[in-house]
Each structure stands twice: as structure tokens, then as C-alpha cells.
Amino acid sequence: MKNYRLLMLTTLIISGCSMVYELIISAVSSYLVGDSTLHYSITIGLYMFAMGVGSYLSKYIKKDLFNWFTNIEIGVGVLGGLSSLLLFLANLYLESYELVMYVEIILIGTLVGAEIPILTRIIEMDKKNLRLTLSNLFSFDYIGGLIGSVAFPLILMPKLGFFATAFMAGSFNLICATLIVFKYQDRIRGSRYYKLTTILLLVLMLLGMFVSENIGNIIEQGLYRDNVIMSEQTTYQKIVVTRHKDDIRLYIDGNVQFSSMDEYRYHEALVHVPMSVASGRSDILILGGGDGMAARELLKYPDTNITLIDLDSEMTRICSEDKVISELNEHALSSDRVTIINMDAYEYLEKCDKKYDVVIVDLPDPNNEALAKLYSNVFYRLCGQVLNPGGVINVQSTSPYYATKSFWCVTKTLESEGFTVAPYHLQVPAFGDWGFNLAVKSDNDYLVDEGASSEEEVMTVADSSENKVDSEYAPVQGKIDISRIKLDENIETRFLSNENIASLFIFGKDEKPADMNDIEINQLTKPVMIQYYNDAVRNWE
């Protein structure tokens, strides 16, 4: 037993590192391509299959077991250490990103799958302690997997990022290979060659770890069209700021959040339309909006107090302290009228005992399960519970043109919770056609009866029934009188005006669903929004 303690330790390490590689491949693929459910599922399934292949192939290895075991350590270390870099390069320069992803999973999984059978055969020579040794072997293997799966999201990714994490895990594998070569050199053919190889590869892997930030900067310059002026991996997301002449852009996980050239169009429409409909303006809740732009627009109302809920404390810190972004949001996040609470929006609503006049939902697009939950029927129910009488909810709802089903799914989901909904949209050059859903309860003054008596009246009211297009679907609530929406005369805007507000509520034929009955409500227990959104992304790619 004492003779194989080092091998036991390597089993724990290679298992933990292989779990890290599996999570890296899944996370990078979700980051670069989207559809996290698909990529995590494929990675796990294909990895398990590859381990089975490796275990099967190991039966053909009949001699030089220590050599083979060392080769496996080296192979897993090199492939795993380069996994992030290869995936990013594939995304930049190859059309078939998935091919590189699949090859990585299969190769690493096959090598890891062969490890336990080979190690078992090595210790078979000590039959006296075989039972005890095998039990310890599998225990170390499972414990290593647990360590890797916990360390990746809590420590490695937030502190090191994709590249440094992969290089570090690869270094651990190569350290194990080096120790094995020196410990069991008398049982390894060509041990001198292996010593030189493992040391050289370990040095290169450690070097990659130390220069990973530089590598990341180079890769990001290729991923983003403009110069990257700030890049930070937080516990929850990758935040990147780019600059091209006067155009400042903020990206979260590779998706643009705003361009300084046109963000005012988006944020004016997001804020001032619901503020013009709400019965009160004293207490406003922003869910998301960590960049501070929505808060900037709300601070134009002198008696407004704002509560901003954003999960990522680093996001609000950056947008408060970074000179470039804080100038764009006019230091809104530092205002004494803005209270920032860093917690999950869903959790906040569950615990909230305060009431608000306006709830502005300015969250990222629903491209994963965590975000889709914040577009669900239960989430909107919670939003309604914190509204004062006459209150208004406004939801960022993706694009009615590029993601038609996703947009109208928001409409239908809000209506399922008893809201009268008026969808509207506008052109934001950085995004294209972008939409919102304005939602009110039956106690709002802007509601009118469904039965408009003249053609002129029909043009002044809005609800989603106007957009049903050959569908029997129709909401049961009334309509919102669009003609009455007027901006506060003291509010300065660059895009929005009393003359163009009504036009925002008009949709073209290609921005409406063929049949609203084909669109399901996004339920907490059945998040159809993810599928709608990811289908739209694949379609436009």
C-alpha cells in the first residue's frame, strides 16, 4: 500500500483536473456560442461516453503500464491546459467550433477513462492489499471530482478566468507526471527522456499560466472589433469595455449591453414611457441595470428615490468607479437617491415588503436557465406584488424582429399574470429593432374599455390583441390609452418626444408572430423562453 500512495494522490489530482476541464469546455462553449443547457449536456454525455471508450481500450495495453500511465498524465495535462485557448482560437478562425469542442472532450475523456483500469492492473501485483487499495483508489477518484467541481465556480473562474484556470490544472497534471517519473524511474522505460519531457512541458504550462492575462488580452482583441480598454472576470460574468473613437461599448459574456453612441435611445424608451404612465413616481425599483444608465434617466425626476437590484457587486462597483462608464451614467450610481443592493432579483422580490410605483426590469437576454427564471410567470407575479396602486412594470424584452417568439412570449407571460400589456419597440443602431413590454394592473388610470367606438379611438389604444395575426388568442384585460402618454415637460430627452411615442407601439408584419397560440407562457417549471431565444440566435448566426 505504501508503494502506491503517490499513485493514489495522482488519481485524486487527475480526477479533479479532468472535472475542471469538463466545466471549462462547457462554460467556454456557453460563453462563446450560447445555449448553456445544450453545451453542458453534450459535454457531460460525450465525456462519459469517452471515458467508457478509454476504459475499453485499456484492455489492449498489456505491458509497460507505468509508461502508459505517465503518458496519460502528460496527455491530459497538455490537452486540458490548452483547452480554453484552443476553443477561443477555434471560435476566431474556424467555421466548425463544435468539431474542436467534440475532439477535446473525446480525447480528454478517453485518457481519463483509461487511467483507473491501468492503475488497477499496476496494483494487482500486490494482491495482499488489493481489496483495500481498490476501495481507496475509487474513493480518491470521486473525491477529486468533487474538489474540482466545487473549486471551479467558487474559486478558479472568479479569480483566474478561463486561460489561467486551464493552464493551472494542466500544470498539476504535469507535476504528477514528473513525480511519477522520478519516483518509479526504475520501472519506466526511457525514464531519462520522460524526465526531460515532463519538466519542459511543466515549465511551458506554468509560463502559460503566468502570461495568461496577456494571452487573454490578445484573444479579446480578436473577439471584439474595437480596442479592449477594460476586462474583468467576476464571480458571475465576464465584463469587457471597448473603445473605438468616441464609441464606448460594454459587453457581458460577449453580448453588447450598450453603445455610448445610441444607448440614450434605449434607456429613454425604457424609463420615460412607464414613468409617464405610472400614477406615482416616488419609489422606483430597477431589477438589473447595473450600468447605471436607467438610474441616470430616472434621476431626471426630482422627487424619485431609486432601489437598484443587481446580482454582481463588481458590476455596480465598476460602473460606479470606472471613469469612462461613470461619466456616461453621469455618476448616477453614486447619487444619494440611489440605493444599490447586490442580490438576486428573484430572491429580492420574494423577501421584499416595500411597494414601488414603477418596476423597471432591465436584465440581460434570457440565454440560460438562471436568466430565463427572471422572465417567468412567477417572477412577473412577484413584480406585481410589490406594485403600488396605479403602478407600472416595464420589461426589456429582446428584439421583436430577431427573436420574435421570445419577445411575444414576454407579452403573453405578463398577460397570464393579470396584466394589461402594451408592447412597443424602437430602432437602436447597436442592437437593431429592440422591444419592451409595458404592463399595468386594472387600477391604472390609463386603461380604457376594450370596445373602442371609432377608427380614431382604435389608433389611440394599444394591447397585444392588435398583434395576434390570424390567431384566436386575445388577452382578457382592457387596453392602454397610448394617446394620453405625454412626457414631463421638464424632462430633457434626445430621442423620445410626445410626437413619436405613439409610433413606438406600431409593429410591422414581420415583427409579429403568425399565431399567438404557437407561443407558450414561460413558466418557472417549463422555461420555454430558453428554447425560443436560442433558436433565434442560431437562426441569425
CSV table of C-alpha atoms in Angstrom, one decimal, residues 86-501:
chain,number,residue,atom,x,y,z
A,86,LEU,CA,-7.9,26.1,-28.5
A,87,LEU,CA,-11.6,26.7,-28.1
A,88,PHE,CA,-11.2,30.5,-28.3
A,89,LEU,CA,-8.9,30.2,-31.4
A,90,ALA,CA,-11.4,27.8,-33.0
A,91,ASN,CA,-14.2,30.4,-32.5
A,92,LEU,CA,-12.0,33.1,-34.1
A,93,TYR,CA,-10.5,31.3,-37.0
A,94,LEU,CA,-12.5,28.1,-37.8
A,95,GLU,CA,-16.1,27.7,-39.1
A,96,SER,CA,-16.6,24.4,-37.2
A,97,TYR,CA,-16.2,25.4,-33.5
A,98,GLU,CA,-18.1,22.3,-32.4
A,99,LEU,CA,-15.6,20.0,-34.0
A,100,VAL,CA,-12.8,21.3,-31.9
A,101,MET,CA,-15.0,21.1,-28.8
A,102,TYR,CA,-16.0,17.5,-29.5
A,103,VAL,CA,-12.4,16.4,-30.2
A,104,GLU,CA,-11.3,17.9,-26.9
A,105,ILE,CA,-14.0,16.2,-24.9
A,106,ILE,CA,-13.4,12.8,-26.5
A,107,LEU,CA,-9.6,12.9,-26.2
A,108,ILE,CA,-9.6,14.0,-22.5
A,109,GLY,CA,-12.4,11.7,-21.6
A,110,THR,CA,-10.7,8.7,-23.3
A,111,LEU,CA,-7.4,9.3,-21.5
A,112,VAL,CA,-9.1,9.7,-18.1
A,113,GLY,CA,-11.2,6.6,-18.7
A,114,ALA,CA,-8.1,4.5,-19.3
A,115,GLU,CA,-6.5,5.7,-16.1
A,116,ILE,CA,-8.3,3.7,-13.4
A,117,PRO,CA,-8.1,0.3,-15.3
A,118,ILE,CA,-4.4,0.7,-15.9
A,119,LEU,CA,-3.7,1.8,-12.3
A,120,THR,CA,-5.8,-1.1,-11.1
A,121,ARG,CA,-3.6,-3.5,-13.0
A,122,ILE,CA,-0.5,-1.9,-11.6
A,123,ILE,CA,-1.5,-2.6,-8.0
A,124,GLU,CA,-2.8,-6.1,-8.8
A,125,MET,CA,0.8,-7.2,-8.2
A,126,ASP,CA,0.2,-6.5,-4.5
A,127,LYS,CA,-2.6,-9.0,-4.1
A,128,LYS,CA,-2.4,-8.9,-0.4
A,129,ASN,CA,-3.7,-5.4,-0.2
A,130,LEU,CA,-5.8,-5.4,-3.4
A,131,ARG,CA,-9.2,-5.0,-1.8
A,132,LEU,CA,-8.2,-2.1,0.4
A,133,THR,CA,-6.2,-0.5,-2.3
A,134,LEU,CA,-9.0,-0.6,-4.9
A,135,SER,CA,-11.5,0.9,-2.4
A,136,ASN,CA,-9.1,3.8,-1.7
A,137,LEU,CA,-8.4,4.2,-5.4
A,138,PHE,CA,-12.1,4.8,-6.2
A,139,SER,CA,-12.5,7.0,-3.1
A,140,PHE,CA,-9.7,9.3,-4.2
A,141,ASP,CA,-11.1,9.4,-7.7
A,142,TYR,CA,-14.6,10.5,-6.6
A,143,ILE,CA,-13.2,13.0,-4.0
A,144,GLY,CA,-11.0,14.6,-6.7
A,145,GLY,CA,-14.1,15.0,-8.9
A,146,LEU,CA,-15.9,16.8,-6.0
A,147,ILE,CA,-13.0,19.1,-5.3
A,148,GLY,CA,-12.7,20.1,-9.0
A,149,SER,CA,-16.4,20.7,-9.4
A,150,VAL,CA,-16.6,22.9,-6.3
A,151,ALA,CA,-13.4,24.8,-6.8
A,152,PHE,CA,-14.1,25.8,-10.4
A,153,PRO,CA,-17.2,28.1,-9.9
A,154,LEU,CA,-16.3,29.3,-6.4
A,155,ILE,CA,-12.5,30.0,-6.7
A,156,LEU,CA,-10.9,29.2,-10.0
A,157,MET,CA,-13.1,31.0,-12.6
A,158,PRO,CA,-13.7,34.2,-10.5
A,159,LYS,CA,-10.1,34.6,-9.6
A,160,LEU,CA,-8.2,33.2,-12.6
A,161,GLY,CA,-10.5,33.2,-15.6
A,162,PHE,CA,-10.6,30.6,-18.4
A,163,PHE,CA,-7.0,30.6,-19.5
A,164,ALA,CA,-5.2,30.7,-16.2
A,165,THR,CA,-7.5,28.0,-14.8
A,166,ALA,CA,-6.8,25.6,-17.6
A,167,PHE,CA,-3.0,26.2,-17.5
A,168,MET,CA,-3.0,25.7,-13.8
A,169,ALA,CA,-4.9,22.4,-14.0
A,170,GLY,CA,-2.6,21.3,-16.7
A,171,SER,CA,0.4,22.2,-14.5
A,172,PHE,CA,-1.0,20.0,-11.8
A,173,ASN,CA,-1.2,17.0,-14.2
A,174,LEU,CA,2.3,17.6,-15.4
A,175,ILE,CA,3.6,17.9,-11.8
A,176,CYS,CA,2.1,14.5,-11.1
A,177,ALA,CA,3.7,13.0,-14.3
A,178,THR,CA,7.1,14.4,-13.2
A,179,LEU,CA,6.8,12.9,-9.7
A,180,ILE,CA,5.8,9.6,-11.1
A,181,VAL,CA,8.8,9.5,-13.5
A,182,PHE,CA,11.3,10.3,-10.7
A,183,LYS,CA,9.6,8.0,-8.1
A,184,TYR,CA,9.3,5.0,-10.4
A,185,GLN,CA,12.1,5.6,-12.8
A,186,ASP,CA,13.4,2.1,-12.5
A,187,ARG,CA,10.0,0.8,-13.8
A,188,ILE,CA,9.7,3.2,-16.7
A,189,ARG,CA,11.5,2.6,-20.0
A,190,GLY,CA,13.3,5.7,-21.2
A,191,SER,CA,12.9,7.4,-17.9
A,192,ARG,CA,15.6,10.0,-18.8
A,193,TYR,CA,13.6,11.0,-21.9
A,194,TYR,CA,10.4,11.3,-19.8
A,195,LYS,CA,12.1,13.4,-17.1
A,196,LEU,CA,13.2,15.9,-19.7
A,197,THR,CA,9.8,15.9,-21.4
A,198,THR,CA,7.7,16.4,-18.3
A,199,ILE,CA,9.9,19.1,-16.9
A,200,LEU,CA,9.9,21.0,-20.2
A,201,LEU,CA,6.1,20.7,-20.6
A,202,LEU,CA,5.6,21.8,-17.0
A,203,VAL,CA,7.7,24.9,-17.5
A,204,LEU,CA,5.8,25.8,-20.6
A,205,MET,CA,2.4,25.2,-18.8
A,206,LEU,CA,3.5,27.4,-15.8
A,207,LEU,CA,4.7,30.0,-18.3
A,208,GLY,CA,1.3,29.9,-19.9
A,209,MET,CA,-0.4,30.4,-16.6
A,210,PHE,CA,1.7,33.5,-15.7
A,211,VAL,CA,1.2,35.1,-19.1
A,212,SER,CA,-2.5,34.1,-19.4
A,213,GLU,CA,-3.6,37.7,-18.9
A,214,ASN,CA,-1.6,38.8,-21.9
A,215,ILE,CA,-3.0,35.8,-23.9
A,216,GLY,CA,-6.5,36.8,-22.9
A,217,ASN,CA,-5.9,40.4,-24.0
A,218,ILE,CA,-4.7,39.3,-27.4
A,219,ILE,CA,-7.7,36.9,-27.8
A,220,GLU,CA,-10.2,39.5,-26.7
A,221,GLN,CA,-8.8,42.0,-29.3
A,222,GLY,CA,-9.8,39.4,-31.9
A,223,LEU,CA,-13.2,38.7,-30.3
A,224,TYR,CA,-14.2,42.4,-30.1
A,225,ARG,CA,-14.0,44.7,-33.1
A,226,ASP,CA,-12.8,47.6,-31.0
A,227,ASN,CA,-9.9,48.1,-28.6
A,228,VAL,CA,-10.5,46.5,-25.3
A,229,ILE,CA,-9.9,49.1,-22.5
A,230,MET,CA,-11.1,47.1,-19.6
A,231,SER,CA,-11.7,43.4,-19.0
A,232,GLU,CA,-12.7,41.7,-15.7
A,233,GLN,CA,-14.0,38.3,-14.8
A,234,THR,CA,-16.3,38.4,-11.9
A,235,THR,CA,-17.9,35.6,-9.9
A,236,TYR,CA,-20.9,35.8,-12.3
A,237,GLN,CA,-19.8,37.1,-15.6
A,238,LYS,CA,-17.1,38.5,-17.9
A,239,ILE,CA,-17.2,42.3,-18.2
A,240,VAL,CA,-15.5,43.9,-21.1
A,241,VAL,CA,-15.4,47.6,-22.1
A,242,THR,CA,-14.2,48.6,-25.6
A,243,ARG,CA,-13.5,51.9,-27.3
A,244,HIS,CA,-13.5,53.0,-30.9
A,245,LYS,CA,-13.0,56.7,-31.3
A,246,ASP,CA,-16.0,58.1,-29.3
A,247,ASP,CA,-17.9,54.8,-29.2
A,248,ILE,CA,-17.7,53.1,-25.8
A,249,ARG,CA,-19.3,49.6,-25.6
A,250,LEU,CA,-20.0,47.4,-22.6
A,251,TYR,CA,-20.1,43.7,-23.1
A,252,ILE,CA,-21.3,41.0,-20.6
A,253,ASP,CA,-20.3,37.5,-21.5
A,254,GLY,CA,-19.6,38.6,-25.1
A,255,ASN,CA,-23.0,40.3,-25.6
A,256,VAL,CA,-23.1,44.0,-26.1
A,257,GLN,CA,-25.1,45.8,-23.3
A,258,PHE,CA,-24.8,49.3,-24.7
A,259,SER,CA,-23.0,51.6,-27.1
A,260,SER,CA,-22.4,55.1,-26.0
A,261,MET,CA,-23.4,56.4,-29.4
A,262,ASP,CA,-27.0,55.3,-29.1
A,263,GLU,CA,-27.7,54.0,-25.6
A,264,TYR,CA,-29.8,57.1,-24.9
A,265,ARG,CA,-32.5,55.8,-27.3
A,266,TYR,CA,-32.8,52.5,-25.4
A,267,HIS,CA,-32.8,54.0,-21.9
A,268,GLU,CA,-35.1,56.9,-22.7
A,269,ALA,CA,-37.7,54.4,-24.1
A,270,LEU,CA,-37.1,52.0,-21.2
A,271,VAL,CA,-37.6,54.7,-18.5
A,272,HIS,CA,-39.7,57.6,-19.6
A,273,VAL,CA,-42.6,55.6,-21.2
A,274,PRO,CA,-43.5,53.8,-17.9
A,275,MET,CA,-42.8,57.0,-15.9
A,276,SER,CA,-45.3,58.8,-18.0
A,277,VAL,CA,-48.0,56.1,-17.3
A,278,ALA,CA,-47.4,55.5,-13.6
A,279,SER,CA,-49.7,57.1,-11.1
A,280,GLY,CA,-46.8,57.9,-8.8
A,281,ARG,CA,-43.0,58.5,-9.2
A,282,SER,CA,-41.7,58.5,-5.7
A,283,ASP,CA,-40.3,55.0,-5.4
A,284,ILE,CA,-38.8,53.2,-8.3
A,285,LEU,CA,-37.3,49.7,-8.5
A,286,ILE,CA,-34.7,48.7,-11.1
A,287,LEU,CA,-34.1,45.0,-11.5
A,288,GLY,CA,-30.7,44.8,-13.3
A,289,GLY,CA,-29.5,48.0,-14.8
A,290,GLY,CA,-26.1,47.7,-13.1
A,291,ASP,CA,-24.5,50.0,-15.7
A,292,GLY,CA,-26.4,52.9,-14.2
A,293,MET,CA,-27.9,54.3,-17.4
A,294,ALA,CA,-31.5,53.6,-16.4
A,295,ALA,CA,-30.8,55.2,-13.0
A,296,ARG,CA,-29.4,58.3,-14.8
A,297,GLU,CA,-32.7,58.8,-16.7
A,298,LEU,CA,-34.7,58.3,-13.5
A,299,LEU,CA,-32.7,60.9,-11.6
A,300,LYS,CA,-34.1,63.5,-14.0
A,301,TYR,CA,-37.3,63.3,-11.9
A,302,PRO,CA,-36.5,65.4,-8.8
A,303,ASP,CA,-38.6,63.5,-6.2
A,304,THR,CA,-37.7,60.0,-7.3
A,305,ASN,CA,-35.9,57.5,-5.0
A,306,ILE,CA,-34.4,54.5,-6.7
A,307,THR,CA,-33.6,51.0,-5.5
A,308,LEU,CA,-31.3,49.1,-7.8
A,309,ILE,CA,-31.0,45.4,-7.6
A,310,ASP,CA,-28.0,43.8,-9.3
A,311,LEU,CA,-26.6,40.4,-8.5
A,312,ASP,CA,-23.0,41.3,-9.3
A,313,SER,CA,-21.3,43.7,-6.9
A,314,GLU,CA,-18.3,44.0,-9.2
A,315,MET,CA,-20.6,45.2,-12.0
A,316,THR,CA,-22.0,48.1,-9.9
A,317,ARG,CA,-18.6,48.9,-8.5
A,318,ILE,CA,-17.0,49.1,-11.9
A,319,CYS,CA,-19.9,51.3,-13.3
A,320,SER,CA,-19.6,53.5,-10.2
A,321,GLU,CA,-15.8,53.9,-10.2
A,322,ASP,CA,-14.6,53.4,-13.7
A,323,LYS,CA,-14.1,56.9,-15.1
A,324,VAL,CA,-15.3,56.2,-18.6
A,325,ILE,CA,-18.6,54.4,-17.6
A,326,SER,CA,-19.3,56.7,-14.6
A,327,GLU,CA,-19.1,59.7,-16.9
A,328,LEU,CA,-21.6,58.1,-19.3
A,329,ASN,CA,-24.1,57.4,-16.5
A,330,GLU,CA,-23.4,60.8,-15.0
A,331,HIS,CA,-22.3,59.3,-11.7
A,332,ALA,CA,-25.9,58.0,-11.1
A,333,LEU,CA,-24.8,55.1,-9.0
A,334,SER,CA,-23.1,57.5,-6.5
A,335,SER,CA,-26.3,59.5,-6.0
A,336,ASP,CA,-27.7,59.6,-2.5
A,337,ARG,CA,-31.1,58.9,-4.1
A,338,VAL,CA,-29.9,55.6,-5.4
A,339,THR,CA,-29.8,52.5,-3.1
A,340,ILE,CA,-27.8,49.6,-4.6
A,341,ILE,CA,-28.5,46.1,-3.3
A,342,ASN,CA,-26.4,43.3,-4.7
A,343,MET,CA,-28.5,40.2,-4.7
A,344,ASP,CA,-30.6,38.0,-7.0
A,345,ALA,CA,-33.6,39.9,-8.3
A,346,TYR,CA,-35.9,36.9,-7.8
A,347,GLU,CA,-34.8,36.5,-4.2
A,348,TYR,CA,-35.2,40.2,-3.5
A,349,LEU,CA,-38.8,40.2,-4.7
A,350,GLU,CA,-39.6,37.1,-2.6
A,351,LYS,CA,-38.4,38.9,0.5
A,352,CYS,CA,-39.5,42.5,-0.4
A,353,ASP,CA,-42.0,44.2,1.9
A,354,LYS,CA,-41.8,47.6,0.2
A,355,LYS,CA,-44.1,48.9,-2.5
A,356,TYR,CA,-43.0,50.7,-5.7
A,357,ASP,CA,-44.7,53.0,-8.2
A,358,VAL,CA,-42.6,51.7,-11.1
A,359,VAL,CA,-40.7,48.4,-11.6
A,360,ILE,CA,-38.2,48.5,-14.5
A,361,VAL,CA,-36.8,45.1,-15.5
A,362,ASP,CA,-33.6,45.7,-17.3
A,363,LEU,CA,-32.0,42.3,-17.3
A,364,PRO,CA,-29.7,40.6,-19.9
A,365,ASP,CA,-31.4,38.4,-22.6
A,366,PRO,CA,-32.7,35.0,-21.4
A,367,ASN,CA,-29.9,32.8,-22.8
A,368,ASN,CA,-29.6,30.5,-19.8
A,369,GLU,CA,-31.7,28.9,-17.1
A,370,ALA,CA,-30.8,31.5,-14.4
A,371,LEU,CA,-32.0,34.4,-16.6
A,372,ALA,CA,-35.0,32.6,-18.1
A,373,LYS,CA,-36.3,32.3,-14.5
A,374,LEU,CA,-36.4,36.1,-14.4
A,375,TYR,CA,-38.7,36.1,-17.4
A,376,SER,CA,-41.1,33.6,-15.9
A,377,ASN,CA,-44.8,33.9,-14.9
A,378,VAL,CA,-43.9,33.6,-11.2
A,379,PHE,CA,-41.3,36.3,-11.5
A,380,TYR,CA,-43.8,38.7,-13.0
A,381,ARG,CA,-46.3,37.7,-10.3
A,382,LEU,CA,-43.7,38.8,-7.7
A,383,CYS,CA,-43.2,42.0,-9.6
A,384,GLY,CA,-46.9,42.7,-9.4
A,385,GLN,CA,-47.0,42.1,-5.7
A,386,VAL,CA,-44.6,45.0,-5.0
A,387,LEU,CA,-46.5,47.5,-7.1
A,388,ASN,CA,-48.4,50.4,-5.6
A,389,PRO,CA,-52.0,51.0,-6.9
A,390,GLY,CA,-51.6,52.5,-10.4
A,391,GLY,CA,-48.1,51.1,-10.7
A,392,VAL,CA,-46.4,50.1,-13.9
A,393,ILE,CA,-43.9,47.4,-14.9
A,394,ASN,CA,-41.7,47.8,-17.9
A,395,VAL,CA,-39.7,44.8,-19.2
A,396,GLN,CA,-36.7,44.7,-21.6
A,397,SER,CA,-37.9,42.0,-23.9
A,398,THR,CA,-35.3,41.4,-26.6
A,399,SER,CA,-36.0,42.1,-30.3
A,400,PRO,CA,-39.4,41.5,-31.9
A,401,TYR,CA,-37.6,41.2,-35.3
A,402,TYR,CA,-34.6,39.0,-34.5
A,403,ALA,CA,-36.3,37.0,-31.6
A,404,THR,CA,-40.0,37.2,-32.4
A,405,LYS,CA,-41.1,34.3,-30.3
A,406,SER,CA,-39.0,35.4,-27.3
A,407,PHE,CA,-40.5,39.0,-27.4
A,408,TRP,CA,-44.1,37.9,-27.6
A,409,CYS,CA,-43.5,35.2,-25.0
A,410,VAL,CA,-42.8,38.0,-22.6
A,411,THR,CA,-46.1,39.7,-23.6
A,412,LYS,CA,-48.1,36.5,-23.2
A,413,THR,CA,-46.4,35.6,-19.9
A,414,LEU,CA,-47.2,39.0,-18.4
A,415,GLU,CA,-50.8,38.8,-19.5
A,416,SER,CA,-51.1,35.4,-17.9
A,417,GLU,CA,-50.5,37.1,-14.5
A,418,GLY,CA,-53.4,39.6,-15.0
A,419,PHE,CA,-51.5,42.5,-16.5
A,420,THR,CA,-52.7,44.6,-19.4
A,421,VAL,CA,-49.7,44.8,-21.7
A,422,ALA,CA,-48.8,47.2,-24.4
A,423,PRO,CA,-45.7,46.1,-26.4
A,424,TYR,CA,-43.6,48.7,-28.1
A,425,HIS,CA,-40.2,48.9,-29.8
A,426,LEU,CA,-37.7,51.2,-31.5
A,427,GLN,CA,-34.5,51.1,-33.5
A,428,VAL,CA,-31.3,51.1,-31.5
A,429,PRO,CA,-28.4,51.0,-34.1
A,430,ALA,CA,-26.1,48.9,-31.8
A,431,PHE,CA,-28.9,46.3,-31.3
A,432,GLY,CA,-31.3,46.8,-34.2
A,433,ASP,CA,-35.0,46.6,-33.6
A,434,TRP,CA,-35.5,46.4,-29.8
A,435,GLY,CA,-38.6,46.0,-27.7
A,436,PHE,CA,-40.2,46.4,-24.4
A,437,ASN,CA,-43.5,45.3,-22.7
A,438,LEU,CA,-45.4,47.9,-20.7
A,439,ALA,CA,-47.6,46.3,-18.1
A,440,VAL,CA,-50.3,47.7,-15.8
A,441,LYS,CA,-52.9,46.3,-13.5
A,442,SER,CA,-56.6,47.1,-13.6
A,443,ASP,CA,-56.3,50.0,-11.2
A,444,ASN,CA,-54.2,52.1,-13.7
A,445,ASP,CA,-55.8,55.4,-14.9
A,446,TYR,CA,-54.5,54.8,-18.5
A,447,LEU,CA,-56.8,51.7,-19.0
A,448,VAL,CA,-59.8,52.2,-21.3
A,449,ASP,CA,-62.6,49.8,-22.3
A,450,GLU,CA,-62.0,47.2,-25.0
A,451,GLY,CA,-64.8,48.5,-27.1
A,452,ALA,CA,-63.3,51.4,-29.0
A,453,SER,CA,-66.2,53.1,-30.9
A,454,SER,CA,-64.4,54.7,-33.8
A,455,GLU,CA,-61.4,54.2,-36.0
A,456,GLU,CA,-59.7,57.1,-34.4
A,457,GLU,CA,-60.1,55.6,-31.0
A,458,VAL,CA,-58.7,52.3,-32.2
A,459,MET,CA,-55.5,54.0,-33.2
A,460,THR,CA,-55.0,55.6,-29.7
A,461,VAL,CA,-55.1,52.4,-27.7
A,462,ALA,CA,-52.7,49.5,-27.6
A,463,ASP,CA,-52.6,45.9,-26.4
A,464,SER,CA,-51.2,42.7,-27.8
A,465,SER,CA,-54.6,41.7,-29.4
A,466,GLU,CA,-53.7,44.1,-32.2
A,467,ASN,CA,-50.7,41.9,-32.9
A,468,LYS,CA,-52.4,38.5,-32.9
A,469,VAL,CA,-52.3,38.0,-36.7
A,470,ASP,CA,-54.7,35.2,-37.7
A,471,SER,CA,-55.0,34.0,-34.2
A,472,GLU,CA,-57.9,33.3,-31.8
A,473,TYR,CA,-55.6,34.3,-28.9
A,474,ALA,CA,-56.7,37.6,-27.2
A,475,PRO,CA,-55.9,39.0,-23.7
A,476,VAL,CA,-58.8,39.5,-21.4
A,477,GLN,CA,-57.7,42.8,-20.0
A,478,GLY,CA,-58.5,46.2,-21.4
A,479,LYS,CA,-56.2,48.5,-23.4
A,480,ILE,CA,-53.8,51.2,-22.6
A,481,ASP,CA,-54.6,54.6,-24.0
A,482,ILE,CA,-51.4,55.5,-25.9
A,483,SER,CA,-52.7,58.9,-26.9
A,484,ARG,CA,-52.6,60.1,-23.3
A,485,ILE,CA,-48.9,59.2,-22.8
A,486,LYS,CA,-47.1,62.6,-22.5
A,487,LEU,CA,-43.6,63.3,-21.4
A,488,ASP,CA,-43.0,65.5,-18.4
A,489,GLU,CA,-42.1,68.9,-19.9
A,490,ASN,CA,-39.2,69.3,-17.5
A,491,ILE,CA,-37.5,66.1,-18.7
A,492,GLU,CA,-34.8,66.5,-21.3
A,493,THR,CA,-34.5,63.8,-23.9
A,494,ARG,CA,-32.5,63.3,-27.1
A,495,PHE,CA,-34.8,60.8,-28.9
A,496,LEU,CA,-38.1,60.4,-27.2
A,497,SER,CA,-40.8,63.1,-27.8
A,498,ASN,CA,-44.6,63.4,-27.5
A,499,GLU,CA,-44.8,63.3,-31.3
A,500,ASN,CA,-43.0,59.9,-31.7
A,501,ILE,CA,-44.3,58.0,-28.6
